[in-house]
Coordinates of C-alpha atoms and ligand atoms in Angstrom, one line a residue:
X77 CA 73.7 149.9 -16.9
X78 CA 74.6 146.6 -15.4
X79 CA 78.3 147.4 -15.1
X80 CA 78.2 147.2 -11.3
X81 CA 76.7 143.7 -11.5
X82 CA 79.1 142.5 -14.2
X83 CA 82.3 144.2 -13.0
X84 CA 81.8 145.6 -9.5
X85 CA 85.5 146.5 -9.2
X86 CA 85.5 148.6 -12.4
X87 CA 87.3 152.0 -12.2
X88 CA 84.9 153.3 -14.8
X89 CA 82.0 153.3 -12.3
X90 CA 83.4 156.3 -10.5
X91 CA 85.3 157.9 -13.4
X92 CA 83.9 161.5 -13.7
X93 CA 84.9 161.6 -17.3
X94 CA 82.1 159.1 -18.1
X95 CA 79.4 160.2 -15.6
X96 CA 77.2 161.7 -18.4
X97 CA 77.8 158.7 -20.6
X98 CA 76.8 156.3 -17.9
X99 CA 73.6 158.2 -17.3
X100 CA 72.8 158.1 -21.0
X101 CA 73.5 154.4 -21.1
X102 CA 71.3 153.9 -18.1
X103 CA 68.4 155.7 -19.8
X104 CA 68.8 153.9 -23.1
X105 CA 68.9 150.4 -21.6
X106 CA 72.2 149.5 -23.1
X107 CA 74.1 146.9 -21.2
X108 CA 77.7 145.7 -20.8
X109 CA 77.3 142.9 -23.4
X110 CA 76.3 145.6 -25.9
X111 CA 79.5 147.4 -25.2
X112 CA 81.5 144.3 -25.8
X113 CA 79.7 143.2 -29.0
X114 CA 78.5 146.3 -30.9
X115 CA 80.5 148.9 -32.8
X116 CA 81.2 152.3 -31.4
X117 CA 79.1 153.8 -34.2
X118 CA 76.1 151.7 -33.3
X119 CA 76.5 152.4 -29.6
X120 CA 76.9 156.2 -30.1
X121 CA 73.5 156.1 -32.0
X122 CA 71.9 154.1 -29.2
X123 CA 73.0 156.2 -26.3
X124 CA 73.0 159.6 -28.2
X125 CA 76.6 160.5 -27.2
X126 CA 79.7 161.3 -29.2
X127 CA 81.4 158.5 -31.0
X128 CA 84.8 159.4 -29.5
X129 CA 83.5 159.3 -26.0
X130 CA 81.8 155.9 -26.6
X131 CA 85.0 154.6 -28.3
X132 CA 87.2 155.5 -25.3
X133 CA 84.8 154.0 -22.8
X134 CA 84.6 150.8 -24.9
X135 CA 88.3 150.5 -25.1
X136 CA 88.8 150.8 -21.3
X137 CA 86.0 148.4 -20.6
X138 CA 87.4 145.8 -23.0
X139 CA 90.8 146.3 -21.4
X140 CA 89.4 145.6 -17.9
X141 CA 87.6 142.5 -19.1
X142 CA 90.8 141.2 -20.8
X143 CA 92.8 141.8 -17.5
X144 CA 90.1 139.9 -15.6
X145 CA 90.0 137.0 -18.1
X146 CA 93.8 136.6 -18.3
X147 CA 94.0 136.6 -14.5
X148 CA 91.4 133.8 -14.4
X149 CA 93.5 131.8 -16.9
X150 CA 96.7 132.2 -14.9
X151 CA 95.0 131.1 -11.7
X152 CA 93.4 128.1 -13.3
X153 CA 95.0 124.8 -12.3
X154 CA 94.1 123.2 -15.6
X155 CA 96.2 123.7 -18.7
X156 CA 94.5 125.1 -21.8
X157 CA 92.5 122.6 -23.6
X158 CA 94.2 121.1 -26.7
X159 CA 91.7 118.6 -27.8
X160 CA 91.3 114.8 -27.4
X161 CA 94.3 112.6 -26.9
X162 CA 94.5 108.9 -26.6
X163 CA 96.3 106.4 -24.5
X164 CA 97.2 102.8 -25.1
X165 CA 95.2 99.8 -24.0
X166 CA 98.5 97.9 -23.6
X167 CA 97.7 95.7 -26.7
X168 CA 98.9 96.9 -30.1
X169 CA 96.2 95.3 -32.2
X170 CA 93.4 96.7 -29.9
X171 CA 95.0 100.1 -30.2
X172 CA 95.0 99.8 -33.9
X173 CA 91.3 98.8 -33.9
X174 CA 90.6 101.9 -31.7
X175 CA 92.7 104.2 -33.9
X176 CA 95.3 104.7 -31.2
X177 CA 93.6 103.7 -27.9
X178 CA 91.2 105.2 -25.5
X179 CA 90.3 108.9 -26.2
X180 CA 90.1 111.7 -23.6
X181 CA 87.3 114.3 -23.6
X182 CA 84.5 111.8 -23.8
X183 CA 82.8 108.7 -22.5
X184 CA 83.9 105.2 -23.7
X185 CA 81.5 102.4 -22.8
X186 CA 82.5 98.8 -22.5
X187 CA 79.5 96.6 -22.4
X188 CA 78.8 92.8 -22.5
X189 CA 77.5 89.9 -20.6
X190 CA 78.8 88.7 -17.3
X191 CA 82.4 87.4 -17.4
X192 CA 83.2 88.7 -20.8
X193 CA 86.2 90.6 -19.3
X194 CA 84.9 94.2 -18.8
X195 CA 86.5 94.6 -15.4
X196 CA 89.7 93.0 -16.7
X197 CA 90.0 95.6 -19.5
X198 CA 89.2 98.4 -17.1
X199 CA 91.9 97.4 -14.7
X200 CA 94.3 97.1 -17.5
X201 CA 93.5 100.7 -18.5
X202 CA 93.9 101.9 -15.0
X203 CA 97.6 100.7 -15.3
X204 CA 98.3 101.7 -19.0
X205 CA 97.1 105.3 -18.5
X206 CA 100.0 105.7 -16.1
X207 CA 102.6 105.0 -18.8
X208 CA 104.6 108.1 -20.0
X209 CA 103.5 109.7 -23.3
X210 CA 106.5 108.2 -25.0
X211 CA 105.3 104.7 -23.9
X212 CA 101.8 105.4 -25.2
X213 CA 100.2 106.5 -22.0
X214 CA 99.2 109.9 -20.6
X215 CA 101.4 109.8 -17.5
X216 CA 98.2 110.1 -15.6
X217 CA 96.5 108.8 -12.5
X218 CA 93.2 107.0 -12.4
X219 CA 90.0 107.2 -10.3
X220 CA 88.3 103.8 -10.1
X221 CA 84.7 103.9 -8.9
X222 CA 83.2 100.5 -8.2
X223 CA 79.6 99.7 -7.6
X224 CA 79.8 95.9 -7.1
X225 CA 82.3 95.5 -4.3
X226 CA 85.9 96.6 -3.8
X227 CA 88.5 97.0 -6.5
X228 CA 90.2 93.5 -7.0
X229 CA 93.6 94.6 -5.9
X230 CA 95.0 91.1 -6.1
X231 CA 94.1 90.8 -9.8
X232 CA 95.7 94.2 -10.4
X233 CA 98.8 93.0 -8.6
X234 CA 99.0 89.9 -10.7
X235 CA 98.6 92.0 -13.9
X236 CA 101.5 94.2 -12.7
X237 CA 103.7 91.3 -11.8
X238 CA 103.1 89.7 -15.2
X239 CA 104.4 92.9 -16.8
X240 CA 107.8 93.4 -15.2
X241 CA 108.6 96.5 -17.3
X242 CA 105.7 98.3 -15.6
X243 CA 107.4 98.3 -12.3
X244 CA 110.5 99.9 -13.8
X245 CA 108.3 102.6 -15.4
X246 CA 106.7 103.5 -12.1
X247 CA 103.3 102.0 -12.8
X248 CA 101.7 101.2 -9.5
X249 CA 98.4 100.7 -7.7
X250 CA 99.2 103.8 -5.6
X251 CA 98.2 105.9 -8.6
X252 CA 94.7 104.5 -8.6
X253 CA 92.2 106.2 -6.3
X254 CA 89.4 103.9 -5.6
X255 CA 86.0 104.3 -4.1
X256 CA 83.0 102.0 -3.7
X257 CA 79.5 103.3 -3.9
X258 CA 76.9 101.0 -2.5
X259 CA 73.7 102.7 -3.7
X260 CA 72.5 105.2 -6.2
X261 CA 72.5 108.2 -3.8
X262 CA 76.1 107.4 -3.0
X263 CA 77.0 107.1 -6.7
X264 CA 75.3 110.5 -7.4
X265 CA 77.2 112.1 -4.6
X266 CA 80.6 110.7 -5.7
X267 CA 80.1 111.8 -9.3
X268 CA 78.6 115.3 -8.5
X269 CA 80.6 116.3 -5.5
X270 CA 83.6 114.1 -4.5
X271 CA 84.9 113.5 -8.0
X272 CA 85.0 117.2 -9.1
X273 CA 86.8 118.2 -5.9
X274 CA 89.4 115.4 -6.3
X275 CA 89.9 116.4 -10.0
X276 CA 90.3 120.1 -9.0
X277 CA 92.8 119.2 -6.3
X278 CA 94.8 116.9 -8.5
X279 CA 95.5 119.8 -10.8
X280 CA 95.2 117.8 -14.0
X281 CA 97.1 114.7 -12.8
X282 CA 94.1 112.4 -13.2
X283 CA 93.6 111.3 -16.8
X284 CA 91.2 108.5 -16.4
X285 CA 87.9 108.0 -14.5
X286 CA 86.5 104.5 -14.5
X287 CA 83.0 103.5 -13.3
X288 CA 82.5 99.8 -13.0
X289 CA 79.6 99.6 -13.6
X290 CA 77.5 102.6 -14.5
X291 CA 74.2 100.8 -14.7
X292 CA 74.4 98.5 -11.6
X293 CA 72.4 100.8 -9.3
X294 CA 70.6 102.7 -11.9
X295 CA 68.8 99.7 -13.4
X296 CA 67.6 98.6 -9.9
X297 CA 66.6 102.0 -8.5
X298 CA 65.3 103.8 -11.6
X299 CA 62.1 101.8 -12.3
X300 CA 59.8 103.1 -14.9
X301 CA 56.3 102.5 -13.4
X302 CA 54.6 105.5 -15.1
X303 CA 55.2 107.9 -18.0
X304 CA 56.1 110.6 -15.5
X305 CA 58.6 108.4 -13.8
X306 CA 60.2 107.4 -17.1
X307 CA 60.6 111.1 -18.0
X308 CA 62.1 111.9 -14.6
X309 CA 64.5 108.9 -15.0
X310 CA 65.6 110.0 -18.4
X311 CA 66.2 113.5 -17.0
X312 CA 68.3 112.0 -14.2
X313 CA 70.3 109.9 -16.6
X314 CA 70.9 112.8 -18.9
X315 CA 72.2 114.9 -16.1
X316 CA 74.5 112.2 -14.8
X317 CA 75.9 111.5 -18.3
X318 CA 76.3 115.3 -19.0
X319 CA 78.2 115.7 -15.7
X320 CA 80.7 112.9 -16.7
X321 CA 81.1 114.5 -20.2
X322 CA 81.7 117.9 -18.7
X323 CA 84.4 116.5 -16.3
X324 CA 86.0 114.6 -19.3
X325 CA 86.1 117.9 -21.2
X326 CA 87.1 120.3 -18.5
X327 CA 89.9 118.1 -17.1
X328 CA 91.0 116.6 -20.5
X329 CA 90.5 113.1 -19.2
X330 CA 88.9 109.8 -20.4
X331 CA 85.8 108.5 -18.8
X332 CA 85.5 104.7 -19.3
X333 CA 82.5 102.8 -17.9
X334 CA 81.3 99.2 -17.9
X335 CA 77.7 98.6 -18.7
X336 CA 75.7 95.4 -18.3
X337 CA 73.2 94.1 -20.8
X338 CA 69.4 93.5 -20.7
X339 CA 67.1 91.7 -23.0
X340 CA 65.2 93.2 -26.0
X341 CA 62.6 90.5 -26.8
X342 CA 61.1 90.3 -30.2
X343 CA 57.9 92.4 -30.5
X344 CA 55.1 89.9 -30.7
X345 CA 52.6 91.9 -32.8
X346 CA 50.0 90.0 -34.8
X347 CA 49.9 92.9 -37.2
X348 CA 52.5 92.8 -39.9
X349 CA 54.3 96.1 -40.2
X350 CA 57.5 97.4 -41.9
X351 CA 59.6 99.6 -39.7
X352 CA 60.7 102.9 -41.2
X353 CA 64.4 103.6 -41.4
X354 CA 63.9 106.5 -39.0
X355 CA 62.4 104.3 -36.3
X356 CA 64.4 103.6 -33.2
X357 CA 63.6 99.9 -33.4
X358 CA 64.9 99.8 -37.0
X359 CA 68.2 101.4 -36.1
X360 CA 68.6 99.7 -32.7
X361 CA 70.6 96.7 -34.1
X362 CA 73.4 99.0 -35.3
X363 CA 73.4 101.0 -32.1
X364 CA 74.0 97.9 -29.9
X365 CA 76.2 95.8 -32.1
X366 CA 73.9 93.0 -33.4
X367 CA 75.0 91.0 -36.3
X368 CA 73.5 91.8 -39.7
X369 CA 71.7 88.5 -39.8
X370 CA 69.9 89.4 -36.5
X371 CA 69.0 92.8 -37.7
X372 CA 67.4 91.4 -40.9
X373 CA 65.7 88.6 -38.9
X374 CA 64.0 91.2 -36.7
X375 CA 62.9 93.2 -39.7
X376 CA 61.4 90.2 -41.4
X377 CA 59.8 89.0 -38.2
X378 CA 57.8 92.2 -37.8
X379 CA 56.9 92.1 -41.5
X380 CA 55.5 88.7 -41.2
X381 CA 53.5 89.6 -38.0
X382 CA 55.5 88.6 -34.9
X383 CA 54.8 85.1 -33.8
X384 CA 57.2 83.3 -31.5
X385 CA 56.3 79.9 -32.9
X386 CA 56.9 81.0 -36.5
X387 CA 59.7 78.8 -37.8
X388 CA 59.5 80.3 -41.3
X389 CA 62.3 82.6 -40.8
X390 CA 65.8 81.8 -39.6
X391 CA 68.5 83.9 -38.3
X392 CA 71.7 81.9 -38.4
X393 CA 74.7 83.5 -40.0
X394 CA 74.7 80.8 -42.7
X395 CA 71.3 82.1 -43.7
X396 CA 72.3 85.7 -44.0
X397 CA 72.5 85.6 -47.7
X398 CA 69.2 83.9 -48.0
X399 CA 67.5 86.4 -45.7
X400 CA 69.1 89.3 -47.6
X401 CA 67.8 87.9 -50.9
X402 CA 64.3 87.5 -49.5
X403 CA 64.4 91.1 -48.2
X404 CA 65.4 92.2 -51.7
X405 CA 62.4 90.4 -53.1
X406 CA 60.1 91.9 -50.6
X407 CA 61.4 95.4 -51.3
X408 CA 61.7 95.2 -55.1
X409 CA 59.2 92.8 -56.5
X410 CA 57.0 91.4 -53.7
X411 CA 53.8 89.5 -54.0
X412 CA 51.0 88.5 -51.7
X413 CA 51.9 86.3 -48.8
X414 CA 48.9 83.9 -48.8
X415 CA 48.8 83.4 -45.0
X416 CA 47.8 87.0 -44.3
X417 CA 45.7 86.8 -41.2
X418 CA 42.0 87.6 -41.3
X419 CA 41.2 91.0 -39.9
X420 CA 44.8 92.1 -39.6
X421 CA 45.5 95.5 -40.9
X422 CA 48.2 95.7 -43.6
X423 CA 49.6 98.9 -44.8
X424 CA 48.9 99.7 -48.4
X425 CA 51.3 98.5 -51.1
X426 CA 52.9 96.0 -48.6
X427 CA 53.4 92.6 -50.0
X428 CA 55.3 89.6 -48.8
X429 CA 57.0 86.7 -50.6
X430 CA 56.7 83.2 -49.1
X431 CA 60.0 81.5 -48.9
X432 CA 60.5 78.7 -51.5
X433 CA 58.5 75.6 -50.4
X434 CA 60.6 73.0 -48.6
X435 CA 63.4 75.4 -48.1
X436 CA 62.7 76.3 -44.6
X437 CA 62.5 72.7 -43.3
X438 CA 65.7 71.8 -45.1
X439 CA 67.5 74.7 -43.7
X440 CA 66.1 74.6 -40.2
X441 CA 69.0 75.0 -37.8
X442 CA 69.6 76.0 -34.2
X443 CA 68.5 79.6 -33.8
X444 CA 71.3 81.9 -32.8
X445 CA 70.4 85.5 -32.7
X446 CA 71.3 88.4 -30.5
X447 CA 68.7 90.0 -28.2
X448 CA 71.0 91.6 -25.6
X449 CA 71.1 95.4 -25.5
X450 CA 73.3 97.6 -23.2
X451 CA 71.4 98.9 -20.2
X452 CA 70.1 102.6 -19.9
X453 CA 68.8 102.9 -23.5
X454 CA 69.0 105.7 -26.0
X455 CA 69.2 108.5 -23.4
X456 CA 72.6 107.1 -22.2
X457 CA 73.8 106.0 -25.7
X458 CA 73.5 109.6 -26.9
X459 CA 76.3 110.6 -24.5
X460 CA 78.7 107.8 -25.4
X461 CA 81.5 108.6 -27.8
X462 CA 82.9 105.1 -28.2
X463 CA 80.9 101.9 -27.5
X464 CA 82.8 98.7 -27.3
X465 CA 81.1 95.3 -27.0
X466 CA 82.8 92.3 -25.5
X467 CA 81.3 88.9 -26.5
X468 CA 82.0 85.4 -25.3
X469 CA 80.8 82.2 -27.0
X470 CA 81.7 78.6 -26.9
X471 CA 82.6 76.2 -29.6
X472 CA 83.6 72.6 -29.6
X473 CA 87.3 71.9 -29.0
X474 CA 89.4 70.8 -32.0
X475 CA 89.4 67.3 -30.6
X476 CA 85.6 67.2 -30.9
X477 CA 85.7 68.9 -34.3
X478 CA 88.1 66.2 -35.6
X479 CA 85.7 63.5 -34.3
X480 CA 88.3 62.3 -31.7
X481 CA 86.1 62.6 -28.6
X482 CA 86.6 58.9 -27.9
X483 CA 90.2 59.7 -27.2
X484 CA 89.4 62.0 -24.3
X485 CA 90.5 60.6 -21.0
X486 CA 89.7 63.5 -18.6
X487 CA 86.6 64.0 -16.4
X488 CA 86.1 67.8 -16.9
X489 CA 83.6 68.4 -19.7
X490 CA 84.5 72.1 -19.7
X491 CA 87.8 71.2 -21.4
X492 CA 85.8 70.0 -24.4
X493 CA 84.8 73.6 -25.1
X494 CA 86.8 76.4 -26.6
X495 CA 86.0 79.9 -25.4
X496 CA 85.8 82.4 -28.3
X497 CA 86.0 86.1 -27.3
X498 CA 85.3 89.0 -29.7
X499 CA 85.8 92.7 -29.1
X500 CA 83.6 94.8 -31.3
X501 CA 83.7 98.6 -31.9
X502 CA 80.0 99.2 -32.3
X503 CA 80.4 102.9 -33.0
X504 CA 82.9 105.6 -32.3
X505 CA 83.5 109.3 -32.9
X506 CA 87.1 108.4 -33.7
X507 CA 87.1 105.2 -35.7
X508 CA 85.0 103.0 -38.0
X509 CA 83.3 99.9 -36.5
X510 CA 85.4 96.7 -36.5
X511 CA 86.2 93.7 -34.4
X512 CA 89.0 91.5 -33.2
X513 CA 89.4 88.2 -31.3
X514 CA 90.9 88.4 -27.8
X515 CA 91.7 86.3 -24.8
X516 CA 92.0 86.9 -21.1
X517 CA 95.4 86.0 -19.8
X518 CA 97.2 86.8 -16.5
X519 CA 98.4 90.0 -18.2
X520 CA 94.8 91.1 -18.9
X521 CA 93.0 91.4 -22.3
X522 CA 95.3 90.4 -25.2
X523 CA 94.9 89.6 -28.8
X524 CA 96.5 86.5 -30.3
Ligands
ATP802 N1 94.3 85.5 -14.3 C1 93.4 85.2 -15.2 N2 93.7 84.5 -16.3 C2 92.8 84.2 -17.2 N3 91.5 84.6 -17.2 C3 91.1 85.3 -16.1 C4 92.0 85.7 -15.1 N4 91.3 86.4 -14.2 C5 90.0 86.4 -14.6 N5 89.9 85.8 -15.8 C6 88.7 85.6 -16.6 O1 88.0 86.8 -16.7 C7 86.6 86.6 -16.7 C8 86.0 87.5 -15.8 O2 86.2 88.8 -16.2 P1 85.5 90.1 -15.6 O3 85.4 90.0 -14.1 O4 86.2 91.2 -16.2 O5 84.1 90.0 -16.3 P2 83.0 91.1 -16.4 O6 82.6 91.2 -17.8 O7 83.4 92.3 -15.7 O8 81.8 90.4 -15.6 P3 80.7 91.0 -14.6 O9 79.7 91.8 -15.5 O10 80.0 89.8 -14.1 O11 81.4 91.8 -13.6 C9 86.4 85.2 -16.4 O12 86.0 84.5 -17.6 C10 87.7 84.7 -15.9 O13 87.9 83.4 -16.4

């Protein structure tokens, strides 16, 4: 029996009362797990001993295990796990969008192009997590891991000074542990070794771990030059994400990471094909927060045989209804699209409708479709519980819109543009997708 391996300090090992039973157990190949899971009757049959003897042994063994387990619980520095909690982002409307705020026990990803405000939001969270539970925080400390230089302490200081109440509530930079990792090996060491030690020593005081950004070193150092390399990289990414998830769960904390974006160009295939709903490419748009018009555009593009010079399909928002209608036609009625290329292979039963003549040229507008996707692909996405997209676009200032440009007397053309910022919940375990406009102020990320 494997009792000595499982419970070397067990008194049962040298209890004479059970010496015959232990011998019988040894011969029958029954193990400790069997004693903890099977009934006395079943065990008695297996070891060919009396049911009373087996029952008594089983009781004592279970008692020893319970004692050992309870001891372990008492010695643990972590309080029993009571499920995910959330803390405020310091903005009421964003909290509402997120169904309360940022959740513990999982990974939240904030992705977007450069200067959309990812770091601003992360710094804001490093402060708001320190608020007491009554104030919407978790009364917790924060670990801030940077990959692109040091933590901007001056900006943090300015956020703090623009929120005078924070000082009275004891919110301070001293509750933020910061470390910079300058390459991937360093990042790996911090996540796998230093962070777990710090979390264990903090005895549950750390409630937020930030990585800004998770993909900075990975996208440079994990190049996929061959299939084998790509598999190894996937494995590496899986392990790193799993490690973060385990830490989030074991220490009841939130992991929030920034992620940068890469491009997903249109597939330029001369062969028309219709993606199946189960295809990754078909689902990609929803996984990365593209607008519906872009998703439809991409589907139509492949159905017409990808051609970058093909102006016959548009993707502007204004054309959303039109594209949708055309998709409906293709799916429901459909008839031959006369410009089918010679020699191209078309799946059976697939037909295309040509857009109404003259329509396209009349409607031709500046193309505006999404092609950015968060770095690290599906392998990483599978581990993210909440994905938040930050977007920034420009539109003409009200002065320009009103046709009053001639009244402008300044010399800075930047002031003729308005910055429009949108925060979008792409997907989340805790809340439905949604979006809200925000701005960056000296206090951080705020909604109007
Ligand atoms: N005190 C402030 N008041 C208003 N806006 C600010 C302030 N400080 C920074 N910003 C704005 O924040 C934006 C930069 O944000 P941030 O550094 O978070 O971007 P990011 O998304 O992390 O970019 P990157 O991926 O390049 O690191 C800039 O547009 C800048 O104008």
